[in-house]
Amino acid sequence: MSGQLIVGLDVDTRQQAETIIEALDGSVDFFKIGYQCFYGADGFALGKALLAAGKKVFFDLKLLDIDNTVEKGVAAIAATGATMLTVHGYPQAMRAAVRGAAGSGLTILGVSVLTSMDDNDVAEAGFARDTAGLVSLRADQAKKAGIGGLVCAAHEAAMVRQIVGQGMAIVTPGIRPAGSDSGDQKRVVTPRQALDAGSTHLVVARPIVQTADPAAAARAILTEMAGGTRLA
């Protein structure tokens, strides 16, 4: 189960990140580096240091640009030995990312719909679909692009699995342990619910990194995960 839990290093400084990493030593070896850590805590260098130490790193950068820029950016991340990288789930970006990652072990993940968005947000953004419809479209496009997986809310995991078949990763953010606050996420589930729905990897940040005892919080989540039965 520990390989399925990804801890989001959503902190402001490298010292904070390293304190959390040290506290989780022996419990978690997979870490997500997103905008906050990447830009504010020297996250690129931190990620390379983690990789050198034998850890797994998920760079959550949600790349979206012209094809050449995405391809070259992905190639640069792939050269670090990173495990996962996100791009926005637009077909051109996903195809460019596949080219950039060619020959490496980097898993490209397409971001379908952010877990902070609901149907009203999707409509406001101009999509003539509801959330589930847009996720369904992105899943089909991700499969055709040949990327390694998709980021989606656990509510859509079973639907996504039906579309993409076996073999692709389904990474679920917005995970909250039973009884915890959902924060700014609108489509959240517990760790057990996410695995039961078919998610292959769970991303947890605040419920671990913002506690006085990150190791205890991580162990509690791993215990909760072990109580579920994956359907994927």
XYZ file of N, CA and C in Angstrom:
696
model
N 0.810 -1.213 0.000
C 0.000 0.000 0.000
C 0.843 1.263 0.000
N 2.046 1.201 0.600
C 2.843 2.423 0.708
C 3.208 2.977 -0.655
N 3.366 2.098 -1.661
C 3.698 2.557 -3.004
C 2.544 3.240 -3.696
N 1.330 3.061 -3.159
C 0.155 3.698 -3.745
C -0.133 5.053 -3.116
N 0.514 5.347 -1.996
C 0.307 6.624 -1.321
C 1.381 7.617 -1.741
N 0.943 8.753 -2.281
C 1.847 9.821 -2.692
C 1.589 11.013 -1.781
N 2.626 11.456 -1.084
C 2.474 12.592 -0.186
C 2.821 13.878 -0.913
N 1.898 14.810 -0.921
C 2.117 16.099 -1.568
C 2.912 17.031 -0.677
N 4.083 17.423 -1.134
C 4.937 18.337 -0.358
C 4.505 19.781 -0.616
N 3.319 20.102 -0.169
C 2.749 21.439 -0.377
C 3.181 22.357 0.760
N 4.446 22.760 0.703
C 5.042 23.607 1.738
C 5.828 24.726 1.064
N 6.230 25.725 1.861
C 6.855 26.931 1.315
C 8.373 26.880 1.230
N 9.010 26.037 2.046
C 10.466 26.037 2.076
C 11.014 24.622 1.942
N 12.238 24.544 1.475
C 12.867 23.230 1.354
C 13.083 22.615 2.730
N 13.374 23.435 3.720
C 13.570 22.902 5.069
C 12.308 22.212 5.565
N 11.144 22.843 5.329
C 9.882 22.224 5.724
C 9.689 20.894 5.004
N 9.988 20.877 3.705
C 9.830 19.651 2.928
C 10.741 18.554 3.452
N 11.978 18.897 3.725
C 12.936 17.889 4.185
C 12.576 17.372 5.568
N 11.988 18.213 6.406
C 11.540 17.765 7.728
C 10.439 16.721 7.587
N 9.508 16.969 6.661
C 8.417 16.021 6.420
C 8.962 14.721 5.832
N 9.854 14.836 4.870
C 10.439 13.653 4.243
C 11.156 12.793 5.278
N 11.907 13.435 6.151
C 12.626 12.701 7.198
C 11.649 12.020 8.150
N 10.578 12.728 8.496
C 9.590 12.152 9.410
C 8.900 10.934 8.801
N 8.781 10.915 7.478
C 8.078 9.833 6.793
C 8.997 8.708 6.349
N 10.277 8.821 6.641
C 11.237 7.795 6.229
C 10.827 6.438 6.789
N 10.746 5.470 5.903
C 10.329 4.142 6.315
C 8.842 3.895 6.165
N 8.065 4.958 5.967
C 6.622 4.818 5.798
C 6.171 5.149 4.379
N 6.741 6.205 3.816
C 6.357 6.674 2.483
C 7.617 6.971 1.679
N 7.637 6.555 0.410
C 8.799 6.843 -0.434
C 8.411 7.481 -1.762
N 7.188 8.021 -1.825
C 6.671 8.609 -3.065
C 6.162 10.012 -2.714
N 6.700 11.020 -3.403
C 6.375 12.405 -3.055
C 5.976 13.207 -4.287
N 4.951 14.050 -4.102
C 4.500 14.957 -5.164
C 5.076 16.345 -4.931
N 5.632 16.902 -5.995
C 6.133 18.274 -5.954
C 5.294 19.092 -6.931
N 4.461 19.981 -6.359
C 3.603 20.827 -7.166
C 4.105 22.250 -7.204
N 3.234 23.162 -7.616
C 3.649 24.553 -7.809
C 4.280 25.163 -6.566
N 3.628 25.002 -5.419
C 4.084 25.662 -4.205
C 5.519 25.264 -3.863
N 5.775 23.980 -3.894
C 7.116 23.487 -3.565
C 8.096 23.725 -4.707
N 7.639 23.541 -5.940
C 8.534 23.664 -7.091
C 9.096 25.076 -7.202
N 8.213 26.069 -7.033
C 8.653 27.453 -7.201
C 9.137 28.091 -5.903
N 8.604 27.667 -4.768
C 8.934 28.339 -3.516
C 9.953 27.639 -2.658
N 10.182 26.349 -2.909
C 11.062 25.574 -2.031
C 12.147 24.848 -2.814
N 12.538 25.432 -3.965
C 13.593 24.815 -4.774
C 13.228 23.376 -5.116
N 11.964 23.199 -5.518
C 11.425 21.862 -5.700
C 12.079 21.035 -6.781
N 12.616 21.676 -7.804
C 13.265 20.894 -8.857
C 14.523 20.233 -8.302
N 15.330 21.003 -7.582
C 16.533 20.446 -6.968
C 16.168 19.416 -5.901
N 15.128 19.708 -5.130
C 14.675 18.763 -4.111
C 14.252 17.456 -4.759
N 13.507 17.542 -5.857
C 13.068 16.345 -6.551
C 14.240 15.507 -7.029
N 15.257 16.154 -7.583
C 16.427 15.416 -8.051
C 17.164 14.770 -6.887
N 17.201 15.453 -5.737
C 17.850 14.876 -4.553
C 17.078 13.650 -4.065
N 15.761 13.728 -4.090
C 14.947 12.582 -3.692
C 15.168 11.401 -4.626
N 15.218 11.676 -5.903
C 15.453 10.612 -6.877
C 16.819 9.969 -6.668
N 17.819 10.786 -6.377
C 19.163 10.268 -6.118
C 19.186 9.387 -4.873
N 18.259 9.653 -3.946
C 18.183 8.877 -2.705
C 17.296 7.638 -2.853
N 16.831 7.388 -4.059
C 16.027 6.202 -4.307
C 14.542 6.370 -4.082
N 14.075 7.608 -3.900
C 12.650 7.868 -3.730
C 11.976 8.039 -5.094
N 10.657 8.017 -5.100
C 9.876 8.276 -6.295
C 9.356 9.709 -6.235
N 9.343 10.357 -7.389
C 8.926 11.756 -7.442
C 7.882 11.958 -8.538
N 6.827 12.635 -8.153
C 5.738 13.014 -9.045
C 5.774 14.530 -9.175
N 6.225 15.024 -10.333
C 6.210 16.463 -10.588
C 4.826 16.841 -11.123
N 4.063 17.529 -10.303
C 2.693 17.911 -10.659
C 2.718 19.327 -11.210
N 3.092 19.461 -12.470
C 3.303 20.776 -13.079
C 2.215 21.159 -14.085
N 1.367 20.217 -14.436
C 0.206 20.485 -15.309
C 0.605 21.310 -16.531
N 1.526 20.785 -17.300
C 2.048 21.512 -18.456
C 0.980 21.709 -19.527
N 0.969 22.884 -20.119
C 0.105 23.185 -21.256
C 0.711 24.354 -22.007
N 1.093 24.105 -23.253
C 1.709 25.143 -24.084
C 1.717 24.628 -25.515
N 2.424 25.315 -26.390
C 2.548 24.806 -27.752
C 3.285 23.471 -27.719
N 3.080 22.662 -28.748
C 3.585 21.296 -28.735
C 5.088 21.213 -28.464
N 5.866 22.023 -29.134
C 7.310 21.947 -28.988
C 7.748 22.252 -27.554
N 7.101 23.256 -26.954
C 7.446 23.631 -25.583
C 7.106 22.512 -24.606
N 5.934 21.904 -24.766
C 5.557 20.782 -23.898
C 6.525 19.617 -24.095
N 6.819 19.294 -25.338
C 7.707 18.166 -25.611
C 9.080 18.366 -24.970
N 9.646 19.551 -25.126
C 10.980 19.812 -24.568
C 10.943 19.859 -23.042
N 9.870 20.424 -22.496
C 9.740 20.462 -21.048
C 9.626 19.074 -20.451
N 8.842 18.227 -21.087
C 8.696 16.850 -20.617
C 10.027 16.107 -20.722
N 10.752 16.317 -21.811
C 12.052 15.654 -21.976
C 13.008 16.043 -20.850
N 12.957 17.308 -20.434
C 13.824 17.771 -19.345
C 13.461 17.088 -18.030
N 12.163 16.935 -17.766
C 11.739 16.236 -16.559
C 12.091 14.756 -16.642
N 11.889 14.161 -17.802
C 12.206 12.738 -17.979
C 13.674 12.458 -17.695
N 14.536 13.402 -18.045
C 15.982 13.212 -17.851
C 16.363 13.131 -16.380
N 15.498 13.591 -15.479
C 15.799 13.523 -14.047
C 15.562 12.131 -13.478
N 14.818 11.299 -14.202
C 14.437 9.997 -13.674
C 13.147 10.030 -12.880
N 12.383 11.122 -13.011
C 11.123 11.260 -12.287
C 10.162 10.132 -12.629
N 9.246 9.868 -11.718
C 8.303 8.767 -11.872
C 7.052 9.188 -12.634
N 6.506 10.360 -12.277
C 5.261 10.834 -12.879
C 5.342 12.328 -13.152
N 4.573 12.771 -14.154
C 4.465 14.183 -14.508
C 3.076 14.440 -15.059
N 2.460 15.543 -14.641
C 1.145 15.885 -15.172
C 1.226 16.896 -16.311
N 0.333 16.702 -17.264
C 0.054 17.703 -18.291
C -1.461 17.872 -18.312
N -1.930 19.039 -18.741
C -3.376 19.193 -18.881
C -3.872 18.264 -19.987
N -5.109 17.763 -19.793
C -5.610 16.717 -20.661
C -6.122 17.160 -22.011
N -5.424 18.062 -22.672
C -5.753 18.436 -24.046
C -4.999 17.497 -24.990
N -5.640 17.031 -26.059
C -5.012 16.029 -26.921
C -3.626 16.418 -27.422
N -3.467 17.670 -27.879
C -2.164 18.078 -28.414
C -1.082 18.022 -27.344
N -1.412 18.471 -26.144
C -0.437 18.458 -25.053
C -0.068 17.031 -24.667
N -1.034 16.159 -24.617
C -0.754 14.769 -24.248
C 0.107 14.084 -25.303
N -0.180 14.328 -26.576
C 0.633 13.704 -27.630
C 2.062 14.241 -27.604
N 2.209 15.539 -27.374
C 3.547 16.132 -27.292
C 4.313 15.567 -26.101
N 3.610 15.353 -24.987
C 4.240 14.807 -23.790
C 4.732 13.390 -24.025
N 3.961 12.608 -24.752
C 4.387 11.240 -25.081
C 5.685 11.265 -25.866
N 5.786 12.187 -26.807
C 7.035 12.295 -27.578
C 8.202 12.691 -26.669
N 7.959 13.622 -25.767
C 9.021 14.082 -24.889
C 9.500 13.017 -23.922
N 8.600 12.114 -23.526
C 8.946 11.071 -22.553
C 9.449 9.793 -23.204
N 9.475 9.753 -24.520
C 9.850 8.530 -25.237
C 11.209 8.009 -24.782
N 11.257 6.711 -24.510
C 12.514 6.078 -24.118
C 12.851 6.192 -22.644
N 12.013 6.873 -21.876
C 12.255 7.043 -20.439
C 11.251 6.220 -19.642
N 11.408 6.232 -18.318
C 10.456 5.555 -17.455
C 9.400 6.485 -16.903
N 9.312 7.697 -17.435
C 8.376 8.697 -16.934
C 6.948 8.372 -17.348
N 6.052 8.345 -16.372
C 4.625 8.150 -16.637
C 3.953 9.506 -16.793
N 3.379 9.738 -17.958
C 2.648 10.974 -18.210
C 1.209 10.806 -17.756
N 0.750 11.751 -16.945
C -0.619 11.740 -16.456
C -1.372 12.933 -17.032
N -2.513 12.676 -17.618
C -3.358 13.761 -18.101
C -4.311 14.202 -17.008
N -4.382 15.495 -16.754
C -5.325 16.030 -15.772
C -6.672 16.209 -16.458
N -7.680 15.518 -15.974
C -8.997 15.572 -16.614
C -9.739 16.831 -16.179
N -10.292 16.814 -14.970
C -10.952 17.979 -14.393
C -10.457 18.113 -12.958
N -10.045 19.301 -12.571
C -9.527 19.513 -11.225
C -10.582 19.145 -10.178
N -10.126 18.537 -9.071
C -11.071 18.121 -8.041
C -11.658 19.300 -7.274
N -11.162 20.504 -7.528
C -11.758 21.710 -6.937
C -12.909 22.245 -7.776
N -13.190 21.586 -8.906
C -14.236 22.051 -9.814
C -15.450 21.133 -9.762
N -16.631 21.742 -9.873
C -17.868 20.980 -9.990
C -18.558 21.354 -11.300
N -19.793 20.902 -11.472
C -20.497 21.148 -12.737
C -20.631 22.635 -13.038
N -20.887 23.444 -12.033
C -21.028 24.885 -12.251
C -19.719 25.501 -12.738
N -18.608 25.042 -12.173
C -17.310 25.562 -12.596
C -16.986 25.161 -14.032
N -17.314 23.931 -14.377
C -17.078 23.446 -15.741
C -17.908 24.253 -16.738
N -19.162 24.544 -16.382
C -20.015 25.350 -17.259
C -19.478 26.768 -17.386
N -19.015 27.343 -16.274
C -18.472 28.700 -16.306
C -17.232 28.782 -17.189
N -16.473 27.681 -17.256
C -15.269 27.647 -18.086
C -15.590 27.512 -19.572
N -16.869 27.296 -19.883
C -17.283 27.285 -21.281
C -17.446 25.914 -21.902
N -17.370 24.852 -21.105
C -17.538 23.510 -21.652
C -19.018 23.153 -21.698
N -19.463 22.610 -22.816
C -20.865 22.236 -22.980
C -21.086 20.802 -22.508
N -20.508 20.473 -21.371
C -20.624 19.145 -20.765
C -20.630 19.314 -19.255
N -21.144 18.318 -18.561
C -20.994 18.341 -17.119
C -19.630 17.753 -16.759
N -19.319 17.697 -15.471
C -18.005 17.226 -15.040
C -17.729 15.806 -15.526
N -18.686 14.912 -15.317
C -18.492 13.520 -15.723
C -18.293 13.404 -17.232
N -19.035 14.203 -17.992
C -18.894 14.159 -19.439
C -17.531 14.627 -19.907
N -17.000 15.656 -19.248
C -15.683 16.160 -19.623
C -14.594 15.169 -19.222
N -14.730 14.556 -18.065
C -13.758 13.536 -17.649
C -13.778 12.366 -18.625
N -14.965 11.951 -19.032
C -15.107 10.855 -19.991
C -14.399 11.177 -21.300
N -14.598 12.396 -21.790
C -13.936 12.821 -23.022
C -12.428 12.790 -22.861
N -11.923 13.351 -21.763
C -10.480 13.396 -21.536
C -9.894 11.988 -21.399
N -10.627 11.093 -20.775
C -10.139 9.725 -20.616
C -9.974 9.051 -21.980
N -10.957 9.220 -22.838
C -10.870 8.639 -24.174
C -9.708 9.242 -24.958
N -9.528 10.546 -24.850
C -8.432 11.211 -25.543
C -7.075 10.785 -24.981
N -7.007 10.573 -23.662
C -5.760 10.129 -23.034
C -5.370 8.744 -23.527
N -6.337 7.855 -23.624
C -6.067 6.507 -24.121
C -5.545 6.558 -25.555
N -6.189 7.367 -26.393
C -5.768 7.476 -27.789
C -4.385 8.111 -27.917
N -4.045 9.012 -26.977
C -2.731 9.661 -27.016
C -1.622 8.730 -26.567
N -1.972 7.665 -25.848
C -0.978 6.696 -25.416
C -0.222 7.082 -24.163
N -0.831 7.923 -23.309
C -0.143 8.307 -22.082
C -0.349 7.237 -21.009
N 0.360 7.427 -19.868
C 0.386 6.384 -18.860
C -0.751 6.376 -17.880
N -1.496 7.461 -17.788
C -2.572 7.477 -16.815
C -3.332 8.776 -16.807
N -4.245 8.875 -15.869
C -5.127 10.029 -15.789
C -5.270 10.443 -14.331
N -5.385 11.741 -14.114
C -5.717 12.267 -12.791
C -7.200 12.616 -12.803
N -7.929 12.059 -11.855
C -9.356 12.353 -11.774
C -9.818 12.175 -10.335
N -11.002 12.666 -10.043
C -11.603 12.439 -8.730
C -12.011 10.981 -8.625
N -12.001 10.454 -7.415
C -12.354 9.045 -7.218
C -13.775 8.745 -7.673
N -14.644 9.755 -7.644
C -16.016 9.555 -8.104
C -16.060 9.109 -9.568
N -15.039 9.485 -10.326
C -15.015 9.123 -11.741
C -14.090 7.949 -12.048
N -13.425 7.390 -11.039
C -12.405 6.367 -11.277
C -12.971 5.136 -11.978
N -14.115 4.656 -11.524
C -14.694 3.458 -12.137
C -15.063 3.722 -13.592
N -15.632 4.878 -13.861
C -15.977 5.242 -15.240
C -14.727 5.330 -16.101
N -13.680 5.965 -15.575
C -12.428 6.100 -16.334
C -11.842 4.727 -16.637
N -11.870 3.814 -15.660
C -11.331 2.474 -15.891
C -12.071 1.772 -17.008
N -13.363 1.935 -17.066
C -14.145 1.333 -18.138
C -13.713 1.855 -19.506
N -13.332 3.119 -19.556
C -12.946 3.735 -20.826
C -11.529 3.359 -21.233
N -10.600 3.428 -20.288
C -9.180 3.232 -20.642
C -8.739 1.787 -20.559
N -9.530 0.919 -19.909
C -9.128 -0.468 -19.753
C -8.075 -0.621 -18.667
N -7.445 -1.780 -18.641
C -6.435 -2.057 -17.629
C -5.077 -1.495 -18.052
N -4.220 -1.284 -17.081
C -2.840 -0.905 -17.385
C -2.518 0.553 -17.168
N -3.487 1.443 -17.317
C -3.235 2.853 -17.101
C -3.421 3.208 -15.628
N -2.578 4.103 -15.131
C -2.708 4.556 -13.747
C -3.907 5.489 -13.622
N -4.562 5.426 -12.472
C -5.605 6.378 -12.124
C -5.191 7.000 -10.797
N -4.806 8.261 -10.852
C -4.265 8.963 -9.691
C -5.329 9.906 -9.149
N -5.600 9.781 -7.869
C -6.700 10.514 -7.254
C -6.205 11.499 -6.206
N -6.358 12.795 -6.467
C -6.146 13.802 -5.415
C -7.446 14.008 -4.650
N -7.443 15.017 -3.771
C -8.665 15.308 -3.033
C -9.022 14.215 -2.046
N -8.011 13.513 -1.529
C -8.245 12.446 -0.560
C -8.268 13.030 0.845
N -9.271 12.674 1.600
C -9.385 13.118 2.982
C -9.728 11.922 3.867
N -8.946 11.669 4.911
C -9.284 10.579 5.825
C -10.674 10.758 6.390
N -11.288 9.671 6.780
C -12.640 9.725 7.326
C -12.714 10.717 8.483
N -13.698 11.624 8.417
C -13.922 12.582 9.483
C -13.140 13.868 9.370
N -12.289 14.013 8.339
C -11.477 15.224 8.216
C -12.184 16.265 7.367
N -11.671 17.502 7.414
C -12.248 18.622 6.682
C -11.870 18.545 5.204
N -12.806 18.885 4.312
C -12.544 18.792 2.873
C -11.752 19.969 2.334
N -11.626 21.064 3.101
C -10.872 22.228 2.642
C -11.498 22.822 1.396
N -10.658 23.135 0.384
C -11.185 23.767 -0.828
C -11.524 22.757 -1.923
N -11.482 21.478 -1.595
C -11.833 20.443 -2.561
C -13.338 20.221 -2.550
N -13.918 20.062 -3.733
C -15.364 19.883 -3.829
C -15.762 18.433 -4.072
N -14.833 17.622 -4.534
C -15.151 16.229 -4.844
C -14.138 15.340 -4.132
N -14.337 15.138 -2.843
C -13.381 14.405 -2.029
C -13.957 13.064 -1.588
N -13.056 12.125 -1.294
C -13.445 10.819 -0.763
C -12.390 10.382 0.238
N -12.683 9.335 0.963
C -11.716 8.772 1.891
C -10.759 7.852 1.128
N -9.612 7.517 1.732
C -8.674 6.598 1.060
C -9.319 5.271 0.680
N -10.073 4.702 1.576
C -10.704 3.416 1.276
C -11.674 3.526 0.111
N -12.477 4.582 0.115
C -13.439 4.771 -0.973
C -12.731 4.911 -2.320
N -11.608 5.624 -2.331
C -10.881 5.840 -3.585
C -10.349 4.532 -4.155
N -9.755 3.701 -3.306
C -9.232 2.425 -3.782
C -10.356 1.496 -4.221
N -11.451 1.487 -3.478
C -12.594 0.664 -3.861
C -13.147 1.083 -5.221
N -13.039 2.378 -5.538
C -13.544 2.886 -6.810
C -12.626 2.558 -7.973
N -11.373 2.176 -7.690
C -10.470 1.792 -8.760
C -9.247 2.654 -8.916
N -9.024 3.600 -8.032
C -7.807 4.417 -8.103
C -6.583 3.544 -7.840
N -5.482 3.835 -8.535
C -4.242 3.086 -8.324
C -3.284 3.819 -7.400
N -3.372 5.155 -7.350
C -2.505 5.962 -6.497
C -3.336 7.076 -5.862
N -3.051 7.359 -4.599
C -3.761 8.399 -3.868
C -2.788 9.506 -3.491
N -3.177 10.750 -3.748
C -2.353 11.901 -3.391
C -2.942 12.559 -2.142
N -2.146 12.643 -1.101
C -2.583 13.252 0.154
C -1.545 14.292 0.557
N -2.007 15.509 0.839
C -1.081 16.569 1.245
C -1.441 17.075 2.636
N -2.384 18.000 2.720
C -2.678 18.666 3.990
C -2.943 17.730 5.166
N -3.697 16.641 4.988
C -3.942 15.767 6.143
C -2.677 15.125 6.713
N -1.574 15.184 5.956
C -0.294 14.660 6.454
C 0.665 15.786 6.782
N 0.889 16.691 5.832
C 1.960 17.687 6.012
C 1.590 18.795 6.994
N 0.308 18.975 7.244
C -0.099 20.026 8.168
C -0.461 19.489 9.553
N 0.052 18.326 9.879
C -0.185 17.763 11.208
C 1.096 17.815 12.029
N 0.937 17.692 13.332
C 2.092 17.711 14.228
C 2.919 16.443 14.089
N 2.291 15.365 13.658
C 2.983 14.074 13.516
C 2.672 13.485 12.143
N 3.407 13.900 11.101
C 3.129 13.406 9.748
C 3.215 11.888 9.639
N 4.156 11.278 10.343
C 4.319 9.830 10.255
C 3.079 9.116 10.776
N 2.544 9.571 11.897
C 1.339 8.961 12.454
C 0.153 9.139 11.512
N 0.047 10.320 10.911
C -1.042 10.578 9.969
C -0.924 9.665 8.749
N 0.304 9.505 8.245
C 0.521 8.632 7.087
C 0.195 7.185 7.435
N 0.617 6.734 8.612
C 0.333 5.355 9.014
C -1.169 5.121 9.141
N -1.878 6.108 9.652
C -3.331 5.964 9.778
C -3.987 5.846 8.404
N -3.505 6.631 7.454
C -4.054 6.561 6.096
C -3.716 5.228 5.447
N -2.495 4.751 5.633
C -2.109 3.447 5.083
C -2.962 2.331 5.678
N -3.261 2.435 6.965
C -4.127 1.453 7.600
C -5.524 1.486 7.000
N -6.020 2.698 6.775
C -7.340 2.842 6.149
C -7.335 2.292 4.732
N -6.253 2.549 4.000
C -6.132 2.011 2.650
C -6.139 0.493 2.655
N -5.438 -0.105 3.605
C -5.336 -1.569 3.661
C -6.675 -2.234 3.957
N -7.640 -1.458 4.484
C -8.951 -2.011 4.783
C -9.864 -2.083 3.591
N -9.439 -1.476 2.460
C -10.282 -1.459 1.269
C -9.904 -2.572 0.316
N -10.740 -2.781 -0.673
C -10.501 -3.792 -1.703
C -10.537 -3.115 -3.056
N -9.416 -3.113 -3.743
C -9.382 -2.472 -5.062
C -10.205 -3.253 -6.069
N -10.998 -2.531 -6.841
C -11.820 -3.149 -7.865
C -11.200 -3.053 -9.239
N -10.136 -2.237 -9.395
C -9.532 -2.051 -10.731
C -8.600 -3.194 -11.046
